[in-house]
Amino acid sequence: MTGLSAAEREQWRASVAAVAARCAAGGRWDALFDLGVAETGLEDLAVAIEECGAIPAASPLLGHMFGVRALHHTPASPERDRLLAAAIGGRHRVALVLPEGFALEGGAADTFVVAGPEPAIVAAHAVVRRALSTLDHTRPLWRVESPEPGALPELLRAELAALVAADSAGGARAVLEGAVQYARQRLQFGRPIGSFQAVKHRLADVSSLVDGAGAALGYALRRLDAGAPDAVLAASVAKLAAVDAYRASAEAAIQTYGGIGFTWEHPAHIYLKRAHTNGQLAGGAALHLALVADRAGIGPRT
């Protein structure tokens, strides 16, 4: 699936959202792959990741697509092509061992791709893995003892940064929409709390951040799909903007909800934890800020 029109992409978004909602309610996440989410270009894949990111449930899509995108960057071979075809269809789970030595969705992986200048394919039975205790319980991380991982190839890191930005944009949008709806309904002193300046101005400011992050993400995805010279720079900008918007949205939502926003039963805390987790995936803020400064020619002079 490539080159969708605007109307087709909205239909695609609605289809993915409906399937993801059913999966989160107890269905099988494999239904996402039946839609062909892994067969698309980055721009259409990002729509699927956004919709999964909007749901406070443990979707495996982001972690699996880390592995699939990494497979694309391994040396071509019949074995690689076989694994890629099985992974795209969702029949074979793949996880990427990041430079830090951990993997998203590492517990379900049948095959690992170990980060490095030339990523290597390693069978799951050839590694030792253990679950890690993490801040975000909906995004399981596994420590993987494998051949020593190295730095990610620049283009792969940019692709992963864009996917994290998509997940962040989806989460930011969802948690902000929930807070706005609550602010319209919750009455205090006989008036909706959204009519108070302290509430509505904060939510309006966050809405601007979310819109800006969406614009940065859309541009980055188009540049990556086109193989444009500024694609790496655009992906770093998108990730920085989307993660900042996600944190701001989650924090504003918790403040808007008041007491219930701090409870375990309310999903607001899940979005906040994801925002902080996403800030570290595919490179932290310091790495991407340095890359942006270098590409823009505003880094330190030597």
PDB file of C-alpha atoms in Angstrom:
ATOM      1  CA  MET A   1       0.000   0.000   0.000  1.00  0.00           C
ATOM      2  CA  THR A   2       1.652   3.241  -1.131  1.00  0.00           C
ATOM      3  CA  GLY A   3       0.726   6.700  -2.310  1.00  0.00           C
ATOM      4  CA  LEU A   4      -2.690   6.994  -0.627  1.00  0.00           C
ATOM      5  CA  SER A   5      -4.740  10.097  -1.318  1.00  0.00           C
ATOM      6  CA  ALA A   6      -5.875  12.266   1.584  1.00  0.00           C
ATOM      7  CA  ALA A   7      -9.346  10.685   1.537  1.00  0.00           C
ATOM      8  CA  GLU A   8      -7.898   7.173   1.320  1.00  0.00           C
ATOM      9  CA  ARG A   9      -5.549   7.892   4.198  1.00  0.00           C
ATOM     10  CA  GLU A  10      -8.442   8.976   6.396  1.00  0.00           C
ATOM     11  CA  GLN A  11     -10.244   5.734   5.538  1.00  0.00           C
ATOM     12  CA  TRP A  12      -7.035   3.868   6.377  1.00  0.00           C
ATOM     13  CA  ARG A  13      -6.819   5.704   9.697  1.00  0.00           C
ATOM     14  CA  ALA A  14     -10.408   4.829  10.562  1.00  0.00           C
ATOM     15  CA  SER A  15      -9.857   1.158   9.678  1.00  0.00           C
ATOM     16  CA  VAL A  16      -6.720   0.894  11.797  1.00  0.00           C
ATOM     17  CA  ALA A  17      -8.371   2.718  14.715  1.00  0.00           C
ATOM     18  CA  ALA A  18     -11.326   0.330  14.675  1.00  0.00           C
ATOM     19  CA  VAL A  19      -9.123  -2.763  14.586  1.00  0.00           C
ATOM     20  CA  ALA A  20      -6.764  -1.406  17.261  1.00  0.00           C
ATOM     21  CA  ALA A  21      -9.721  -0.675  19.544  1.00  0.00           C
ATOM     22  CA  ARG A  22     -10.964  -4.256  19.169  1.00  0.00           C
ATOM     23  CA  CYS A  23      -7.481  -5.607  19.840  1.00  0.00           C
ATOM     24  CA  ALA A  24      -7.141  -3.470  22.969  1.00  0.00           C
ATOM     25  CA  ALA A  25     -10.479  -4.786  24.202  1.00  0.00           C
ATOM     26  CA  GLY A  26      -9.187  -8.349  24.140  1.00  0.00           C
ATOM     27  CA  GLY A  27      -8.719  -9.272  20.499  1.00  0.00           C
ATOM     28  CA  ARG A  28      -5.565 -10.536  18.822  1.00  0.00           C
ATOM     29  CA  TRP A  29      -3.087  -7.868  17.757  1.00  0.00           C
ATOM     30  CA  ASP A  30      -2.277 -10.031  14.731  1.00  0.00           C
ATOM     31  CA  ALA A  31      -5.416  -8.514  13.191  1.00  0.00           C
ATOM     32  CA  LEU A  32      -3.373  -5.366  12.559  1.00  0.00           C
ATOM     33  CA  PHE A  33      -1.038  -7.256  10.268  1.00  0.00           C
ATOM     34  CA  ASP A  34      -3.999  -8.692   8.394  1.00  0.00           C
ATOM     35  CA  LEU A  35      -4.737  -5.072   7.424  1.00  0.00           C
ATOM     36  CA  GLY A  36      -1.262  -4.800   5.894  1.00  0.00           C
ATOM     37  CA  VAL A  37       0.176  -2.216   8.289  1.00  0.00           C
ATOM     38  CA  ALA A  38       3.718  -3.539   7.785  1.00  0.00           C
ATOM     39  CA  GLU A  39       3.471  -3.454   3.993  1.00  0.00           C
ATOM     40  CA  THR A  40       3.106   0.311   3.704  1.00  0.00           C
ATOM     41  CA  GLY A  41       5.513   3.179   3.266  1.00  0.00           C
ATOM     42  CA  LEU A  42       6.547   5.086   6.363  1.00  0.00           C
ATOM     43  CA  GLU A  43       3.851   7.726   5.980  1.00  0.00           C
ATOM     44  CA  ASP A  44       1.025   5.191   5.992  1.00  0.00           C
ATOM     45  CA  LEU A  45       2.696   3.022   8.640  1.00  0.00           C
ATOM     46  CA  ALA A  46       2.936   6.079  10.875  1.00  0.00           C
ATOM     47  CA  VAL A  47      -0.848   6.463  10.710  1.00  0.00           C
ATOM     48  CA  ALA A  48      -1.221   2.959  12.151  1.00  0.00           C
ATOM     49  CA  ILE A  49       1.349   3.633  14.864  1.00  0.00           C
ATOM     50  CA  GLU A  50      -0.395   6.905  15.750  1.00  0.00           C
ATOM     51  CA  GLU A  51      -3.701   5.119  16.220  1.00  0.00           C
ATOM     52  CA  CYS A  52      -2.111   2.424  18.380  1.00  0.00           C
ATOM     53  CA  GLY A  53      -0.288   5.124  20.359  1.00  0.00           C
ATOM     54  CA  ALA A  54      -3.615   6.771  21.099  1.00  0.00           C
ATOM     55  CA  ILE A  55      -4.828   3.689  22.990  1.00  0.00           C
ATOM     56  CA  PRO A  56      -3.540   3.042  26.540  1.00  0.00           C
ATOM     57  CA  ALA A  57      -2.951  -0.652  25.858  1.00  0.00           C
ATOM     58  CA  ALA A  58       0.134  -2.771  25.229  1.00  0.00           C
ATOM     59  CA  SER A  59       0.230  -2.798  21.433  1.00  0.00           C
ATOM     60  CA  PRO A  60       3.248  -4.702  20.018  1.00  0.00           C
ATOM     61  CA  LEU A  61       3.258  -2.743  16.748  1.00  0.00           C
ATOM     62  CA  LEU A  62       5.980  -0.199  17.521  1.00  0.00           C
ATOM     63  CA  GLY A  63       8.447  -2.795  18.818  1.00  0.00           C
ATOM     64  CA  HIS A  64       7.794  -5.172  15.919  1.00  0.00           C
ATOM     65  CA  MET A  65       8.210  -2.394  13.357  1.00  0.00           C
ATOM     66  CA  PHE A  66      11.538  -1.432  14.940  1.00  0.00           C
ATOM     67  CA  GLY A  67      12.644  -4.956  14.024  1.00  0.00           C
ATOM     68  CA  VAL A  68      11.118  -4.888  10.539  1.00  0.00           C
ATOM     69  CA  ARG A  69      12.732  -1.545   9.652  1.00  0.00           C
ATOM     70  CA  ALA A  70      16.060  -2.866  10.954  1.00  0.00           C
ATOM     71  CA  LEU A  71      15.704  -5.972   8.764  1.00  0.00           C
ATOM     72  CA  HIS A  72      15.503  -3.684   5.732  1.00  0.00           C
ATOM     73  CA  HIS A  73      18.967  -2.391   6.652  1.00  0.00           C
ATOM     74  CA  THR A  74      20.658  -5.810   6.953  1.00  0.00           C
ATOM     75  CA  PRO A  75      22.663  -7.214   4.008  1.00  0.00           C
ATOM     76  CA  ALA A  76      20.456  -8.718   1.300  1.00  0.00           C
ATOM     77  CA  SER A  77      20.262 -12.521   1.286  1.00  0.00           C
ATOM     78  CA  PRO A  78      17.622 -15.206   0.672  1.00  0.00           C
ATOM     79  CA  GLU A  79      17.364 -15.743   4.434  1.00  0.00           C
ATOM     80  CA  ARG A  80      16.847 -12.010   5.052  1.00  0.00           C
ATOM     81  CA  ASP A  81      14.160 -11.864   2.387  1.00  0.00           C
ATOM     82  CA  ARG A  82      12.389 -14.905   3.873  1.00  0.00           C
ATOM     83  CA  LEU A  83      12.417 -13.397   7.346  1.00  0.00           C
ATOM     84  CA  LEU A  84      11.256 -10.047   6.043  1.00  0.00           C
ATOM     85  CA  ALA A  85       8.292 -11.559   4.224  1.00  0.00           C
ATOM     86  CA  ALA A  86       7.260 -13.509   7.338  1.00  0.00           C
ATOM     87  CA  ALA A  87       7.724 -10.452   9.590  1.00  0.00           C
ATOM     88  CA  ILE A  88       5.691  -8.182   7.319  1.00  0.00           C
ATOM     89  CA  GLY A  89       2.850 -10.683   7.442  1.00  0.00           C
ATOM     90  CA  GLY A  90       3.056 -10.816  11.237  1.00  0.00           C
ATOM     91  CA  ARG A  91       3.745 -14.565  11.235  1.00  0.00           C
ATOM     92  CA  HIS A  92       7.274 -14.075  12.566  1.00  0.00           C
ATOM     93  CA  ARG A  93       8.078 -11.575  15.319  1.00  0.00           C
ATOM     94  CA  VAL A  94      11.258  -9.535  15.050  1.00  0.00           C
ATOM     95  CA  ALA A  95      12.804  -7.229  17.644  1.00  0.00           C
ATOM     96  CA  LEU A  96      15.696  -4.792  17.385  1.00  0.00           C
ATOM     97  CA  VAL A  97      18.454  -4.917  19.998  1.00  0.00           C
ATOM     98  CA  LEU A  98      19.158  -1.214  20.463  1.00  0.00           C
ATOM     99  CA  PRO A  99      22.650   0.184  21.149  1.00  0.00           C
ATOM    100  CA  GLU A 100      21.813   0.222  24.865  1.00  0.00           C
ATOM    101  CA  GLY A 101      21.363  -3.570  24.793  1.00  0.00           C
ATOM    102  CA  PHE A 102      17.603  -3.777  25.254  1.00  0.00           C
ATOM    103  CA  ALA A 103      14.756  -4.587  22.891  1.00  0.00           C
ATOM    104  CA  LEU A 104      11.124  -3.531  22.688  1.00  0.00           C
ATOM    105  CA  GLU A 105       8.861  -6.591  22.631  1.00  0.00           C
ATOM    106  CA  GLY A 106      11.927  -8.786  23.114  1.00  0.00           C
ATOM    107  CA  GLY A 107       9.955 -11.475  24.914  1.00  0.00           C
ATOM    108  CA  ALA A 108       7.846 -12.331  21.867  1.00  0.00           C
ATOM    109  CA  ALA A 109      10.652 -12.162  19.305  1.00  0.00           C
ATOM    110  CA  ASP A 110      11.480 -15.154  17.107  1.00  0.00           C
ATOM    111  CA  THR A 111      14.451 -13.290  15.630  1.00  0.00           C
ATOM    112  CA  PHE A 112      16.588 -10.375  16.787  1.00  0.00           C
ATOM    113  CA  VAL A 113      18.347  -7.771  14.695  1.00  0.00           C
ATOM    114  CA  VAL A 114      21.377  -6.461  16.591  1.00  0.00           C
ATOM    115  CA  ALA A 115      22.137  -2.770  16.074  1.00  0.00           C
ATOM    116  CA  GLY A 116      25.400  -1.817  14.446  1.00  0.00           C
ATOM    117  CA  PRO A 117      26.747  -0.045  11.346  1.00  0.00           C
ATOM    118  CA  GLU A 118      25.618  -3.178   9.502  1.00  0.00           C
ATOM    119  CA  PRO A 119      22.822  -4.722  11.648  1.00  0.00           C
ATOM    120  CA  ALA A 120      23.137  -8.473  12.205  1.00  0.00           C
ATOM    121  CA  ILE A 121      20.385 -11.098  12.304  1.00  0.00           C
ATOM    122  CA  VAL A 122      20.468 -13.442  15.323  1.00  0.00           C
ATOM    123  CA  ALA A 123      18.038 -16.290  16.067  1.00  0.00           C
ATOM    124  CA  ALA A 124      16.161 -15.958  19.353  1.00  0.00           C
ATOM    125  CA  HIS A 125      17.502 -19.285  20.655  1.00  0.00           C
ATOM    126  CA  ALA A 126      21.051 -17.922  20.353  1.00  0.00           C
ATOM    127  CA  VAL A 127      20.573 -15.134  22.901  1.00  0.00           C
ATOM    128  CA  VAL A 128      19.731 -14.816  26.573  1.00  0.00           C
ATOM    129  CA  ARG A 129      16.956 -12.357  27.404  1.00  0.00           C
ATOM    130  CA  ARG A 130      15.302 -11.200  30.582  1.00  0.00           C
ATOM    131  CA  ALA A 131      12.403  -8.887  31.261  1.00  0.00           C
ATOM    132  CA  LEU A 132      13.203  -5.481  32.734  1.00  0.00           C
ATOM    133  CA  SER A 133      11.189  -3.556  35.298  1.00  0.00           C
ATOM    134  CA  THR A 134      10.181  -0.380  33.496  1.00  0.00           C
ATOM    135  CA  LEU A 135       8.368   2.873  34.164  1.00  0.00           C
ATOM    136  CA  ASP A 136       5.835   2.118  31.416  1.00  0.00           C
ATOM    137  CA  HIS A 137       4.294  -1.336  31.906  1.00  0.00           C
ATOM    138  CA  THR A 138       2.500  -1.142  28.546  1.00  0.00           C
ATOM    139  CA  ARG A 139       5.815  -1.020  26.703  1.00  0.00           C
ATOM    140  CA  PRO A 140       7.823  -4.095  27.778  1.00  0.00           C
ATOM    141  CA  LEU A 141      11.594  -3.917  27.482  1.00  0.00           C
ATOM    142  CA  TRP A 142      13.907  -6.914  27.559  1.00  0.00           C
ATOM    143  CA  ARG A 143      17.635  -7.003  28.232  1.00  0.00           C
ATOM    144  CA  VAL A 144      19.210  -9.104  25.492  1.00  0.00           C
ATOM    145  CA  GLU A 145      22.652 -10.677  25.840  1.00  0.00           C
ATOM    146  CA  SER A 146      23.758 -10.884  22.221  1.00  0.00           C
ATOM    147  CA  PRO A 147      26.741  -9.888  20.102  1.00  0.00           C
ATOM    148  CA  GLU A 148      27.758  -6.420  21.273  1.00  0.00           C
ATOM    149  CA  PRO A 149      25.374  -3.915  19.675  1.00  0.00           C
ATOM    150  CA  GLY A 150      26.799  -0.823  18.029  1.00  0.00           C
ATOM    151  CA  ALA A 151      25.427   2.497  16.861  1.00  0.00           C
ATOM    152  CA  LEU A 152      22.436   2.523  14.564  1.00  0.00           C
ATOM    153  CA  PRO A 153      22.967   3.473  10.929  1.00  0.00           C
ATOM    154  CA  GLU A 154      21.970   7.107  10.555  1.00  0.00           C
ATOM    155  CA  LEU A 155      19.045   6.489   8.212  1.00  0.00           C
ATOM    156  CA  LEU A 156      17.662   3.642  10.333  1.00  0.00           C
ATOM    157  CA  ARG A 157      17.846   5.792  13.444  1.00  0.00           C
ATOM    158  CA  ALA A 158      15.957   8.523  11.576  1.00  0.00           C
ATOM    159  CA  GLU A 159      13.234   6.041  10.545  1.00  0.00           C
ATOM    160  CA  LEU A 160      12.873   4.811  14.121  1.00  0.00           C
ATOM    161  CA  ALA A 161      12.804   8.389  15.429  1.00  0.00           C
ATOM    162  CA  ALA A 162       9.941   9.138  13.038  1.00  0.00           C
ATOM    163  CA  LEU A 163       8.025   6.074  14.241  1.00  0.00           C
ATOM    164  CA  VAL A 164       8.500   7.138  17.876  1.00  0.00           C
ATOM    165  CA  ALA A 165       7.324  10.610  16.879  1.00  0.00           C
ATOM    166  CA  ALA A 166       4.202   9.055  15.340  1.00  0.00           C
ATOM    167  CA  ASP A 167       3.468   7.091  18.516  1.00  0.00           C
ATOM    168  CA  SER A 168       3.997  10.284  20.536  1.00  0.00           C
ATOM    169  CA  ALA A 169       1.743  12.328  18.261  1.00  0.00           C
ATOM    170  CA  GLY A 170      -1.044   9.766  18.619  1.00  0.00           C
ATOM    171  CA  GLY A 171      -0.730   9.652  22.383  1.00  0.00           C
ATOM    172  CA  ALA A 172      -0.537  13.446  22.683  1.00  0.00           C
ATOM    173  CA  ARG A 173      -3.668  13.875  20.595  1.00  0.00           C
ATOM    174  CA  ALA A 174      -5.626  11.277  22.573  1.00  0.00           C
ATOM    175  CA  VAL A 175      -4.719  12.493  26.034  1.00  0.00           C
ATOM    176  CA  LEU A 176      -5.351  16.130  25.057  1.00  0.00           C
ATOM    177  CA  GLU A 177      -8.753  15.324  23.539  1.00  0.00           C
ATOM    178  CA  GLY A 178      -9.720  13.530  26.745  1.00  0.00           C
ATOM    179  CA  ALA A 179      -8.703  16.514  28.871  1.00  0.00           C
ATOM    180  CA  VAL A 180     -10.588  18.983  26.660  1.00  0.00           C
ATOM    181  CA  GLN A 181     -13.729  16.865  26.809  1.00  0.00           C
ATOM    182  CA  TYR A 182     -13.461  16.651  30.596  1.00  0.00           C
ATOM    183  CA  ALA A 183     -12.928  20.421  30.874  1.00  0.00           C
ATOM    184  CA  ARG A 184     -16.156  20.983  28.947  1.00  0.00           C
ATOM    185  CA  GLN A 185     -18.192  18.691  31.208  1.00  0.00           C
ATOM    186  CA  ARG A 186     -16.718  19.171  34.688  1.00  0.00           C
ATOM    187  CA  LEU A 187     -18.556  21.897  36.578  1.00  0.00           C
ATOM    188  CA  GLN A 188     -17.097  24.046  39.314  1.00  0.00           C
ATOM    189  CA  PHE A 189     -18.911  27.024  40.839  1.00  0.00           C
ATOM    190  CA  GLY A 190     -21.696  26.233  38.371  1.00  0.00           C
ATOM    191  CA  ARG A 191     -19.485  26.653  35.289  1.00  0.00           C
ATOM    192  CA  PRO A 192     -17.445  24.238  33.126  1.00  0.00           C
ATOM    193  CA  ILE A 193     -13.829  24.370  34.279  1.00  0.00           C
ATOM    194  CA  GLY A 194     -12.840  24.862  30.640  1.00  0.00           C
ATOM    195  CA  SER A 195     -14.262  28.371  30.851  1.00  0.00           C
ATOM    196  CA  PHE A 196     -11.576  29.366  33.382  1.00  0.00           C
ATOM    197  CA  GLN A 197      -8.560  31.088  31.844  1.00  0.00           C
ATOM    198  CA  ALA A 198      -6.017  29.012  33.759  1.00  0.00           C
ATOM    199  CA  VAL A 199      -7.460  25.840  32.242  1.00  0.00           C
ATOM    200  CA  LYS A 200      -8.382  26.880  28.716  1.00  0.00           C
ATOM    201  CA  HIS A 201      -5.190  28.838  28.071  1.00  0.00           C
ATOM    202  CA  ARG A 202      -3.015  25.906  29.104  1.00  0.00           C
ATOM    203  CA  LEU A 203      -4.948  23.473  26.930  1.00  0.00           C
ATOM    204  CA  ALA A 204      -4.836  25.913  24.002  1.00  0.00           C
ATOM    205  CA  ASP A 205      -1.069  26.252  24.357  1.00  0.00           C
ATOM    206  CA  VAL A 206      -0.674  22.481  24.402  1.00  0.00           C
ATOM    207  CA  SER A 207      -2.961  22.149  21.382  1.00  0.00           C
ATOM    208  CA  SER A 208      -0.583  24.416  19.451  1.00  0.00           C
ATOM    209  CA  LEU A 209       2.326  22.158  20.403  1.00  0.00           C
ATOM    210  CA  VAL A 210       0.428  19.079  19.230  1.00  0.00           C
ATOM    211  CA  ASP A 211      -0.460  20.723  15.905  1.00  0.00           C
ATOM    212  CA  GLY A 212       3.146  21.782  15.374  1.00  0.00           C
ATOM    213  CA  ALA A 213       4.413  18.291  16.160  1.00  0.00           C
ATOM    214  CA  GLY A 214       1.954  16.823  13.669  1.00  0.00           C
ATOM    215  CA  ALA A 215       3.192  19.163  10.960  1.00  0.00           C
ATOM    216  CA  ALA A 216       6.835  18.310  11.708  1.00  0.00           C
ATOM    217  CA  LEU A 217       6.040  14.593  11.649  1.00  0.00           C
ATOM    218  CA  GLY A 218       4.195  14.785   8.336  1.00  0.00           C
ATOM    219  CA  TYR A 219       7.108  16.595   6.718  1.00  0.00           C
ATOM    220  CA  ALA A 220       9.659  14.135   8.107  1.00  0.00           C
ATOM    221  CA  LEU A 221       7.725  11.108   6.876  1.00  0.00           C
ATOM    222  CA  ARG A 222       7.372  12.529   3.372  1.00  0.00           C
ATOM    223  CA  ARG A 223      11.095  13.317   3.231  1.00  0.00           C
ATOM    224  CA  LEU A 224      12.029   9.846   4.482  1.00  0.00           C
ATOM    225  CA  ASP A 225       9.750   8.131   1.968  1.00  0.00           C
ATOM    226  CA  ALA A 226      11.268  10.293  -0.788  1.00  0.00           C
ATOM    227  CA  GLY A 227      14.872   9.630   0.312  1.00  0.00           C
ATOM    228  CA  ALA A 228      15.433  13.391   0.539  1.00  0.00           C
ATOM    229  CA  PRO A 229      18.783  14.856   1.695  1.00  0.00           C
ATOM    230  CA  ASP A 230      17.196  16.544   4.713  1.00  0.00           C
ATOM    231  CA  ALA A 231      15.270  13.455   5.862  1.00  0.00           C
ATOM    232  CA  VAL A 232      17.547  12.728   8.838  1.00  0.00           C
ATOM    233  CA  LEU A 233      17.324  16.320  10.061  1.00  0.00           C
ATOM    234  CA  ALA A 234      13.546  16.353   9.615  1.00  0.00           C
ATOM    235  CA  ALA A 235      13.160  13.126  11.601  1.00  0.00           C
ATOM    236  CA  SER A 236      15.141  14.520  14.533  1.00  0.00           C
ATOM    237  CA  VAL A 237      13.054  17.701  14.559  1.00  0.00           C
ATOM    238  CA  ALA A 238       9.859  15.634  14.453  1.00  0.00           C
ATOM    239  CA  LYS A 239      10.909  13.425  17.352  1.00  0.00           C
ATOM    240  CA  LEU A 240      11.920  16.374  19.526  1.00  0.00           C
ATOM    241  CA  ALA A 241       8.676  18.221  18.782  1.00  0.00           C
ATOM    242  CA  ALA A 242       6.414  15.198  19.229  1.00  0.00           C
ATOM    243  CA  VAL A 243       7.936  14.046  22.515  1.00  0.00           C
ATOM    244  CA  ASP A 244       7.784  17.578  23.934  1.00  0.00           C
ATOM    245  CA  ALA A 245       4.132  17.855  22.881  1.00  0.00           C
ATOM    246  CA  TYR A 246       3.386  14.440  24.396  1.00  0.00           C
ATOM    247  CA  ARG A 247       4.869  15.349  27.768  1.00  0.00           C
ATOM    248  CA  ALA A 248       3.086  18.694  27.802  1.00  0.00           C
ATOM    249  CA  SER A 249      -0.243  17.099  26.854  1.00  0.00           C
ATOM    250  CA  ALA A 250       0.002  14.397  29.517  1.00  0.00           C
ATOM    251  CA  GLU A 251       1.023  16.860  32.215  1.00  0.00           C
ATOM    252  CA  ALA A 252      -1.758  19.292  31.256  1.00  0.00           C
ATOM    253  CA  ALA A 253      -4.294  16.469  31.242  1.00  0.00           C
ATOM    254  CA  ILE A 254      -3.330  15.322  34.723  1.00  0.00           C
ATOM    255  CA  GLN A 255      -3.635  18.898  35.997  1.00  0.00           C
ATOM    256  CA  THR A 256      -7.022  19.291  34.285  1.00  0.00           C
ATOM    257  CA  TYR A 257      -8.407  16.058  35.726  1.00  0.00           C
ATOM    258  CA  GLY A 258      -7.301  17.058  39.211  1.00  0.00           C
ATOM    259  CA  GLY A 259      -7.425  14.284  41.802  1.00  0.00           C
ATOM    260  CA  ILE A 260      -8.584  11.529  39.459  1.00  0.00           C
ATOM    261  CA  GLY A 261      -5.649  12.252  37.146  1.00  0.00           C
ATOM    262  CA  PHE A 262      -3.286  10.906  39.810  1.00  0.00           C
ATOM    263  CA  THR A 263      -5.124   7.625  40.320  1.00  0.00           C
ATOM    264  CA  TRP A 264      -3.889   4.284  39.031  1.00  0.00           C
ATOM    265  CA  GLU A 265      -7.279   3.518  37.498  1.00  0.00           C
ATOM    266  CA  HIS A 266      -7.235   6.556  35.199  1.00  0.00           C
ATOM    267  CA  PRO A 267      -5.083   6.120  32.048  1.00  0.00           C
ATOM    268  CA  ALA A 268      -3.520   9.607  32.212  1.00  0.00           C
ATOM    269  CA  HIS A 269      -0.451   8.258  34.003  1.00  0.00           C
ATOM    270  CA  ILE A 270       0.124   5.726  31.196  1.00  0.00           C
ATOM    271  CA  TYR A 271       0.424   8.510  28.648  1.00  0.00           C
ATOM    272  CA  LEU A 272       2.829  10.452  30.849  1.00  0.00           C
ATOM    273  CA  LYS A 273       5.039   7.397  31.351  1.00  0.00           C
ATOM    274  CA  ARG A 274       5.009   6.667  27.636  1.00  0.00           C
ATOM    275  CA  ALA A 275       6.023  10.236  26.877  1.00  0.00           C
ATOM    276  CA  HIS A 276       9.092   9.883  29.074  1.00  0.00           C
ATOM    277  CA  THR A 277       9.896   6.440  27.642  1.00  0.00           C
ATOM    278  CA  ASN A 278       9.575   7.702  24.073  1.00  0.00           C
ATOM    279  CA  GLY A 279      12.012  10.473  24.896  1.00  0.00           C
ATOM    280  CA  GLN A 280      14.751   7.841  25.233  1.00  0.00           C
ATOM    281  CA  LEU A 281      13.852   5.568  22.312  1.00  0.00           C
ATOM    282  CA  ALA A 282      15.836   5.950  19.073  1.00  0.00           C
ATOM    283  CA  GLY A 283      18.128   8.459  20.740  1.00  0.00           C
ATOM    284  CA  GLY A 284      17.508  10.912  23.547  1.00  0.00           C
ATOM    285  CA  ALA A 285      16.967  14.642  23.256  1.00  0.00           C
ATOM    286  CA  ALA A 286      20.673  15.477  23.601  1.00  0.00           C
ATOM    287  CA  LEU A 287      21.560  13.318  20.591  1.00  0.00           C
ATOM    288  CA  HIS A 288      18.841  14.766  18.364  1.00  0.00           C
ATOM    289  CA  LEU A 289      19.492  18.351  19.471  1.00  0.00           C
ATOM    290  CA  ALA A 290      23.161  17.902  18.602  1.00  0.00           C
ATOM    291  CA  LEU A 291      22.236  16.460  15.224  1.00  0.00           C
ATOM    292  CA  VAL A 292      19.884  19.344  14.465  1.00  0.00           C
ATOM    293  CA  ALA A 293      22.498  21.885  15.515  1.00  0.00           C
ATOM    294  CA  ASP A 294      25.142  20.198  13.375  1.00  0.00           C
ATOM    295  CA  ARG A 295      22.922  19.930  10.274  1.00  0.00           C
ATOM    296  CA  ALA A 296      21.746  23.524  10.703  1.00  0.00           C
ATOM    297  CA  GLY A 297      25.329  24.759  11.075  1.00  0.00           C
ATOM    298  CA  ILE A 298      24.794  26.146  14.564  1.00  0.00           C
ATOM    299  CA  GLY A 299      26.898  23.666  16.518  1.00  0.00           C
ATOM    300  CA  PRO A 300      30.014  24.587  18.518  1.00  0.00           C
ATOM    301  CA  ARG A 301      32.912  25.851  16.429  1.00  0.00           C
ATOM    302  CA  THR A 302      36.143  23.857  16.530  1.00  0.00           C
TER     303      THR A 302
END
